Short mmCIF file of C-alpha atoms in Angstrom, two decimals:
data_model
loop_
_atom_site.label_atom_id
_atom_site.label_comp_id
_atom_site.label_asym_id
_atom_site.label_seq_id
_atom_site.Cartn_x
_atom_site.Cartn_y
_atom_site.Cartn_z
CA UNK A 1139 0.00 0.00 0.00
CA UNK A 1140 1.27 3.45 -0.91
CA UNK A 1141 2.13 5.90 1.87
CA UNK A 1142 -0.30 8.76 1.28
CA UNK A 1143 -0.45 12.06 3.15
CA UNK A 1144 -3.00 14.85 3.08
CA UNK A 1145 -1.22 17.94 4.41
CA UNK A 1146 -3.44 20.82 5.55
CA UNK A 1147 -2.31 24.30 6.53
CA UNK A 1148 -1.33 27.77 5.28
CA UNK A 1149 1.50 27.41 2.75
CA UNK A 1150 1.38 30.32 0.28
CA UNK A 1151 2.53 27.90 -2.39
CA UNK A 1152 4.55 29.45 -5.18
CA UNK A 1153 5.39 32.50 -3.07
CA UNK A 1154 8.11 33.48 -0.61
CA UNK A 1155 6.56 32.70 2.80
CA UNK A 1156 6.54 35.54 5.30
CA UNK A 1157 4.43 34.31 8.23
CA UNK A 1158 5.86 31.72 10.59
CA UNK A 1159 3.22 29.07 9.83
CA UNK A 1160 3.68 29.25 6.04
CA UNK A 1161 7.48 29.25 6.44
CA UNK A 1162 7.25 26.11 8.55
CA UNK A 1163 4.81 24.38 6.21
CA UNK A 1164 6.89 24.99 3.11
CA UNK A 1165 9.83 23.43 4.95
CA UNK A 1166 7.65 20.45 5.87
CA UNK A 1167 6.68 20.03 2.22
CA UNK A 1168 10.34 19.95 1.20
CA UNK A 1169 10.76 16.90 3.42
CA UNK A 1170 7.39 15.19 2.97
CA UNK A 1171 7.71 15.08 -0.81
CA UNK A 1172 10.84 12.96 -0.27
CA UNK A 1173 9.26 10.30 1.97
CA UNK A 1174 5.62 9.90 0.94
CA UNK A 1175 4.51 8.11 -2.21
CA UNK A 1176 1.57 10.46 -2.68
CA UNK A 1177 1.23 13.93 -1.16
CA UNK A 1178 -1.95 16.00 -1.36
CA UNK A 1179 -1.85 19.60 -0.16
CA UNK A 1180 -4.67 21.82 1.06
CA UNK A 1181 -3.39 25.39 1.31
CA UNK A 1182 -5.62 27.05 3.90
CA UNK A 1183 -4.22 30.58 3.56
CA UNK A 1184 -7.32 32.84 3.71
CA UNK A 1185 -9.57 29.78 4.01
CA UNK A 1186 -12.22 31.75 5.92
CA UNK A 1187 -12.71 33.97 2.86
CA UNK A 1188 -12.77 31.05 0.40
CA UNK A 1189 -15.29 28.29 1.23
CA UNK A 1190 -14.04 26.23 -1.74
CA UNK A 1191 -10.93 25.39 0.30
CA UNK A 1192 -13.06 23.65 2.92
CA UNK A 1193 -14.95 21.75 0.20
CA UNK A 1194 -11.63 20.67 -1.33
CA UNK A 1195 -10.39 19.58 2.10
CA UNK A 1196 -13.42 17.38 2.78
CA UNK A 1197 -13.41 15.96 -0.75
CA UNK A 1198 -9.71 15.10 -0.68
CA UNK A 1199 -10.01 13.23 2.62
CA UNK A 1200 -13.11 11.34 1.42
CA UNK A 1201 -11.39 10.26 -1.80
CA UNK A 1202 -8.32 9.03 0.13
CA UNK A 1203 -9.74 7.21 3.19
CA UNK A 1204 -6.45 5.42 3.91
CA UNK A 1205 -4.25 8.50 3.76
CA UNK A 1206 -2.74 9.95 6.92
CA UNK A 1207 -3.82 13.56 7.53
CA UNK A 1208 -1.65 16.26 9.13
CA UNK A 1209 -3.03 19.65 10.12
CA UNK A 1210 -0.34 22.30 10.62
CA UNK A 1211 -1.80 25.68 11.48
CA UNK A 1212 -1.95 28.23 14.27
CA UNK A 1213 -4.14 27.17 17.21
CA UNK A 1214 -7.10 29.40 16.34
CA UNK A 1215 -7.50 28.13 12.77
CA UNK A 1216 -6.57 24.56 13.69
CA UNK A 1217 -9.22 24.40 16.42
CA UNK A 1218 -11.97 25.28 13.95
CA UNK A 1219 -10.73 22.77 11.38
CA UNK A 1220 -10.30 19.97 13.92
CA UNK A 1221 -13.82 20.49 15.30
CA UNK A 1222 -15.24 20.30 11.75
CA UNK A 1223 -13.24 17.13 11.03
CA UNK A 1224 -14.31 15.53 14.32
CA UNK A 1225 -17.97 16.35 13.59
CA UNK A 1226 -17.84 14.77 10.11
CA UNK A 1227 -16.28 11.59 11.52
CA UNK A 1228 -13.73 10.53 8.92
CA UNK A 1229 -11.93 7.19 9.34
CA UNK A 1230 -8.41 8.46 8.54
CA UNK A 1231 -5.62 8.83 11.08
CA UNK A 1232 -5.37 12.53 11.97
CA UNK A 1233 -2.40 14.40 13.45
CA UNK A 1234 -2.07 18.00 14.62
CA UNK A 1235 1.36 19.58 14.19
CA UNK A 1236 1.11 22.56 16.51
CA UNK A 1237 2.39 25.95 15.33
CA UNK A 1238 3.74 28.22 18.07
CA UNK A 1239 4.04 27.78 21.81
CA UNK A 1240 0.68 28.88 23.23
CA UNK A 1241 -1.60 25.91 22.45
CA UNK A 1242 -1.08 24.20 25.81
CA UNK A 1243 -1.97 27.35 27.75
CA UNK A 1244 -5.18 27.68 25.71
CA UNK A 1245 -6.08 24.13 26.73
CA UNK A 1246 -5.17 24.87 30.37
CA UNK A 1247 -7.35 27.99 30.42
CA UNK A 1248 -10.30 26.26 28.75
CA UNK A 1249 -10.14 28.43 25.63
CA UNK A 1250 -10.01 25.17 23.66
CA UNK A 1251 -11.60 21.94 24.88
CA UNK A 1252 -9.19 19.03 25.37
CA UNK A 1253 -11.93 16.54 24.46
CA UNK A 1254 -11.94 17.82 20.86
CA UNK A 1255 -8.32 16.67 20.48
CA UNK A 1256 -8.48 13.26 22.12
CA UNK A 1257 -9.36 11.47 18.85
CA UNK A 1258 -6.11 12.60 17.19
CA UNK A 1259 -3.40 9.96 16.74
CA UNK A 1260 -0.77 12.52 17.68
CA UNK A 1261 -0.38 16.13 18.76
CA UNK A 1262 3.16 17.17 17.86
CA UNK A 1263 4.61 20.07 19.87
CA UNK A 1264 8.03 21.73 19.88
CA UNK A 1265 8.87 21.64 23.59
CA UNK A 1266 8.83 19.05 26.36
CA UNK A 1267 7.18 21.55 28.69
CA UNK A 1268 4.23 21.67 26.27
CA UNK A 1269 4.01 17.87 26.30
CA UNK A 1270 3.95 17.84 30.11
CA UNK A 1271 1.21 20.47 30.22
CA UNK A 1272 -1.00 18.76 27.63
CA UNK A 1273 -0.66 15.37 29.30
CA UNK A 1274 -1.60 16.97 32.60
CA UNK A 1275 -4.75 18.14 30.79
CA UNK A 1276 -5.49 14.56 29.75
CA UNK A 1277 -4.02 14.63 26.23
CA UNK A 1278 -1.71 11.64 26.35
CA UNK A 1279 -1.32 11.82 22.56
CA UNK A 1280 1.03 14.85 22.91
CA UNK A 1281 4.50 14.09 21.54
CA UNK A 1282 7.66 16.23 21.46
CA UNK A 1283 9.08 16.82 17.98
CA UNK A 1284 11.64 19.65 17.70
CA UNK A 1285 11.51 22.24 14.98
CA UNK A 1286 13.70 21.40 12.00
CA UNK A 1287 14.96 22.60 8.65
CA UNK A 1288 16.64 20.99 5.69
CA UNK A 1289 20.23 22.09 6.20
CA UNK A 1290 22.07 22.13 2.88
CA UNK A 1291 24.49 24.96 3.61
CA UNK A 1292 26.14 26.31 6.75
CA UNK A 1293 26.90 30.01 6.98
CA UNK A 1294 30.58 30.59 6.29
CA UNK A 1295 32.19 32.23 9.31
CA UNK A 1296 35.03 34.51 8.21
CA UNK A 1297 37.70 35.82 10.60
CA UNK A 1298 36.67 39.16 12.14
CA UNK A 1299 38.06 42.20 10.36
CA UNK A 1300 37.27 44.74 13.07
CA UNK A 1301 36.87 44.99 16.82
CA UNK A 1302 33.16 45.89 16.76
CA UNK A 1303 30.47 43.51 17.97
CA UNK A 1304 27.84 43.18 15.26
CA UNK A 1305 24.38 42.32 16.61
CA UNK A 1306 21.56 41.10 14.37
CA UNK A 1307 17.79 40.77 14.82
CA UNK A 1308 15.91 38.36 12.53
CA UNK A 1309 12.15 38.21 13.01
CA UNK A 1310 9.03 40.27 12.36
CA UNK A 1311 9.53 43.93 13.12
CA UNK A 1312 7.12 44.27 16.05
CA UNK A 1313 7.25 45.92 19.44
CA UNK A 1314 6.35 42.62 21.13
CA UNK A 1315 9.30 40.96 19.39
CA UNK A 1316 11.54 43.28 21.40
CA UNK A 1317 12.47 45.78 18.66
CA UNK A 1318 11.87 48.87 20.79
CA UNK A 1319 13.66 47.26 23.73
CA UNK A 1320 16.71 46.73 21.50
CA UNK A 1321 16.75 50.36 20.37
CA UNK A 1322 16.38 51.57 23.96
CA UNK A 1323 19.30 49.33 24.90
CA UNK A 1324 21.37 50.83 22.08
CA UNK A 1325 20.77 54.33 23.45
CA UNK A 1326 21.79 53.30 26.98
CA UNK A 1327 24.92 51.55 25.74
CA UNK A 1328 25.98 54.66 23.84
CA UNK A 1329 25.38 56.82 26.91
CA UNK A 1330 27.57 54.63 29.12
CA UNK A 1331 30.70 54.54 26.96
CA UNK A 1332 30.05 51.81 24.39
CA UNK A 1333 29.54 54.12 21.41
CA UNK A 1334 31.51 52.88 18.40
CA UNK A 1335 32.01 49.41 19.89
CA UNK A 1336 28.93 47.79 18.36
CA UNK A 1337 26.09 48.11 15.87
CA UNK A 1338 22.69 46.48 15.33
CA UNK A 1339 21.08 45.39 12.05
CA UNK A 1340 17.41 44.41 11.85
CA UNK A 1341 16.07 41.93 9.29
CA UNK A 1342 12.45 40.87 9.05
CA UNK A 1343 9.01 41.32 7.59
CA UNK A 1344 7.49 44.72 8.24
CA UNK A 1345 4.81 44.99 10.89
CA UNK A 1346 1.23 45.23 9.65
CA UNK A 1347 0.80 47.89 12.34
CA UNK A 1348 1.63 50.89 10.15
CA UNK A 1349 1.81 53.23 13.14
CA UNK A 1350 4.47 51.08 14.81
CA UNK A 1351 6.36 50.62 11.54
CA UNK A 1352 6.45 54.40 11.07
CA UNK A 1353 7.72 54.82 14.63
CA UNK A 1354 10.34 52.10 14.15
CA UNK A 1355 11.65 53.62 10.90
CA UNK A 1356 11.89 57.02 12.58
CA UNK A 1357 13.87 55.52 15.48
CA UNK A 1358 16.26 53.79 13.08
CA UNK A 1359 16.73 56.87 10.88
CA UNK A 1360 18.21 59.02 13.67
CA UNK A 1361 20.67 56.41 14.99
CA UNK A 1362 23.95 55.82 13.18
CA UNK A 1363 24.58 52.42 14.74
CA UNK A 1364 21.16 50.92 13.88
CA UNK A 1365 19.97 49.80 10.44
CA UNK A 1366 16.93 48.03 9.00
CA UNK A 1367 17.61 45.96 5.89
CA UNK A 1368 14.23 44.42 5.15
CA UNK A 1369 13.51 40.73 4.64
CA UNK A 1370 16.42 38.27 4.51
CA UNK A 1371 15.22 35.36 2.38
CA UNK A 1372 16.82 32.25 3.85
CA UNK A 1373 15.18 30.04 1.24
CA UNK A 1374 18.23 31.30 -0.67
CA UNK A 1375 20.81 29.39 1.34
CA UNK A 1376 23.59 31.78 0.30
CA UNK A 1377 22.03 34.28 2.69
CA UNK A 1378 23.28 32.16 5.59
CA UNK A 1379 26.72 33.49 4.63
CA UNK A 1380 25.32 36.99 5.07
CA UNK A 1381 23.90 36.07 8.48
CA UNK A 1382 27.22 34.55 9.54
CA UNK A 1383 28.88 37.98 9.17
CA UNK A 1384 27.29 38.99 12.49
CA UNK A 1385 28.50 38.03 15.96
CA UNK A 1386 25.38 37.67 18.14
CA UNK A 1387 21.64 37.42 17.49
CA UNK A 1388 19.19 39.43 19.64
CA UNK A 1389 15.82 37.86 20.38
CA UNK A 1390 14.15 39.58 23.39
CA UNK A 1391 10.64 38.52 22.33
CA UNK A 1392 7.52 38.56 24.46
CA UNK A 1393 5.06 37.56 21.73
CA UNK A 1394 2.33 35.32 23.17
CA UNK A 1395 2.47 32.80 20.30
CA UNK A 1396 6.21 32.18 20.30
CA UNK A 1397 7.13 28.50 20.09
CA UNK A 1398 10.43 27.00 18.96
CA UNK A 1399 11.33 29.77 16.51
CA UNK A 1400 12.97 28.73 13.27
CA UNK A 1401 15.35 31.65 13.67
CA UNK A 1402 17.04 29.75 16.51
CA UNK A 1403 18.03 27.08 13.98
CA UNK A 1404 19.02 29.81 11.51
CA UNK A 1405 21.29 31.30 14.16
CA UNK A 1406 22.93 27.94 14.87
CA UNK A 1407 23.44 27.30 11.14
CA UNK A 1408 25.22 30.67 11.00
CA UNK A 1409 27.27 30.10 14.19
CA UNK A 1410 25.42 32.86 16.03
CA UNK A 1411 24.94 32.78 19.81
CA UNK A 1412 21.59 34.22 20.90
CA UNK A 1413 20.64 36.66 23.63
CA UNK A 1414 17.01 35.69 24.20
CA UNK A 1415 14.23 36.40 26.67
CA UNK A 1416 13.02 33.77 29.11
CA UNK A 1417 9.79 33.40 27.19
CA UNK A 1418 7.75 30.32 26.24
CA UNK A 1419 10.15 27.69 24.82
CA UNK A 1420 13.32 29.79 24.54
CA UNK A 1421 14.89 28.19 27.60
CA UNK A 1422 14.07 24.74 26.17
CA UNK A 1423 16.03 25.35 22.97
CA UNK A 1424 18.78 27.82 23.98
CA UNK A 1425 21.28 26.48 26.49
CA UNK A 1426 22.63 29.09 28.90
CA UNK A 1427 26.32 29.76 28.29
CA UNK A 1428 26.48 27.11 25.56
CA UNK A 1429 24.38 28.37 22.66
CA UNK A 1430 23.42 31.74 24.10
CA UNK A 1431 22.22 33.61 27.15
CA UNK A 1432 18.73 33.88 28.64
CA UNK A 1433 17.56 37.18 30.16
CA UNK A 1434 14.30 38.05 31.96
CA UNK A 1435 11.47 38.89 29.60
CA UNK A 1436 10.81 42.54 28.71
CA UNK A 1437 13.79 43.66 30.81
CA UNK A 1438 15.82 46.32 28.98
CA UNK A 1439 18.32 46.56 31.84
CA UNK A 1440 19.12 42.86 31.57
CA UNK A 1441 19.45 43.17 27.79
CA UNK A 1442 21.90 46.05 28.21
CA UNK A 1443 24.04 44.11 30.68
CA UNK A 1444 24.20 41.03 28.45
CA UNK A 1445 25.05 43.12 25.39
CA UNK A 1446 27.86 44.73 27.42
CA UNK A 1447 29.05 41.26 28.40
CA UNK A 1448 29.38 39.99 24.84
CA UNK A 1449 31.01 43.24 23.66
CA UNK A 1450 33.60 42.91 26.42
CA UNK A 1451 34.15 39.15 25.99
CA UNK A 1452 34.84 38.41 22.34
CA UNK A 1453 36.65 35.15 23.10
CA UNK A 1454 33.64 33.87 25.00
CA UNK A 1455 31.45 34.75 22.02
CA UNK A 1456 33.78 32.76 19.75
CA UNK A 1457 33.59 29.76 22.09
CA UNK A 1458 29.78 29.79 22.15
CA UNK A 1459 29.68 30.42 18.40
CA UNK A 1460 31.53 27.15 17.77
CA UNK A 1461 29.04 25.22 19.93
CA UNK A 1462 26.11 26.73 18.01
CA UNK A 1463 27.58 25.46 14.75
CA UNK A 1464 27.89 21.95 16.22
CA UNK A 1465 24.31 21.97 17.55
CA UNK A 1466 22.74 22.96 14.25
CA UNK A 1467 23.03 19.47 12.75
CA UNK A 1468 20.62 17.94 15.28
CA UNK A 1469 17.81 20.07 13.81
CA UNK A 1470 18.26 18.90 10.21
CA UNK A 1471 14.84 17.73 9.02
CA UNK A 1472 16.40 14.66 7.41
CA UNK A 1473 17.29 13.58 10.95
CA UNK A 1474 14.26 14.89 12.89
CA UNK A 1475 11.84 13.72 10.18
CA UNK A 1476 13.71 10.61 9.13
CA UNK A 1477 11.63 7.72 7.82
CA UNK A 1478 12.37 5.85 11.04
CA UNK A 1479 11.09 8.73 13.22
CA UNK A 1480 8.03 9.29 11.05
CA UNK A 1481 7.17 5.61 11.44
CA UNK A 1482 7.53 5.90 15.22
CA UNK A 1483 5.17 8.89 15.14
CA UNK A 1484 2.66 6.83 13.17
CA UNK A 1485 2.64 9.23 10.23
CA UNK A 1486 4.48 6.88 7.88
CA UNK A 1487 3.38 3.28 7.54
CA UNK A 1488 5.91 0.51 8.12
#
């Protein structure tokens, strides 16, 4: 019997993905096309505005009753789809690949009902703490599967040509991603004698909040040591060489939906230690003093002190950088989503 998969979620097929869920799903597709005999995709981007997508979803599952079905979407959209699927009562094996790191808290708070997810063959989450929480809520089908990417190129780390510490931010340009905190930290560092010893470059999709984006651009424009360079497309693997030109990644996020961010893997591929907030799964995937440093969430003072530390301790940064490069390989999708592991998860038939 052929191994068939129906893969459901926002993908933005044929386009450069910008949102975290579509980025993740395009990476999944890169791997799934290699291991399944037949792969059927249901791109749910804007599915609420296009009822034909739901009709296609139901029809595809009905036509392929022996196919495994994976839903990979943010918790809000996934909850609606899973309730519809449960109500129809298909006979396929269904799996939910959770996007982000807030699903377990929504179950804990009763925002979503655990009983709607009990029929699933597996709920795949990106942190062990999420598994523990979901099992405490009665969902014993929760399974830890780390985030992963197909790693075909490691960022080339050239010897430093100057004494500056070059910081980089790589995520959506949003206040809750810590962008304003970073700029405030820059100002404080300059005021206490660190001017000329560092700079910060921001990469990422522009915020849909036009007021914040205007404010951010104005803040960047009046600071010589801060620059915004737009979106860095890492589907072009040569851009990992660009990322490797920096010394340390800044990730002081406090976004409610943060899970195991793909940018952590991007940083490791590029030999970049990370200064990250103690938020959601960051502590699960960034090891203190080994692949980066964890600071209290939304704490500009702590961010300033850790930025000072890495500026003053270049040899320590080099040591941690080497560990990051070693750790990257464990998140290669060919390892995480090997045929053996997919069989253990029940997604691929033996």
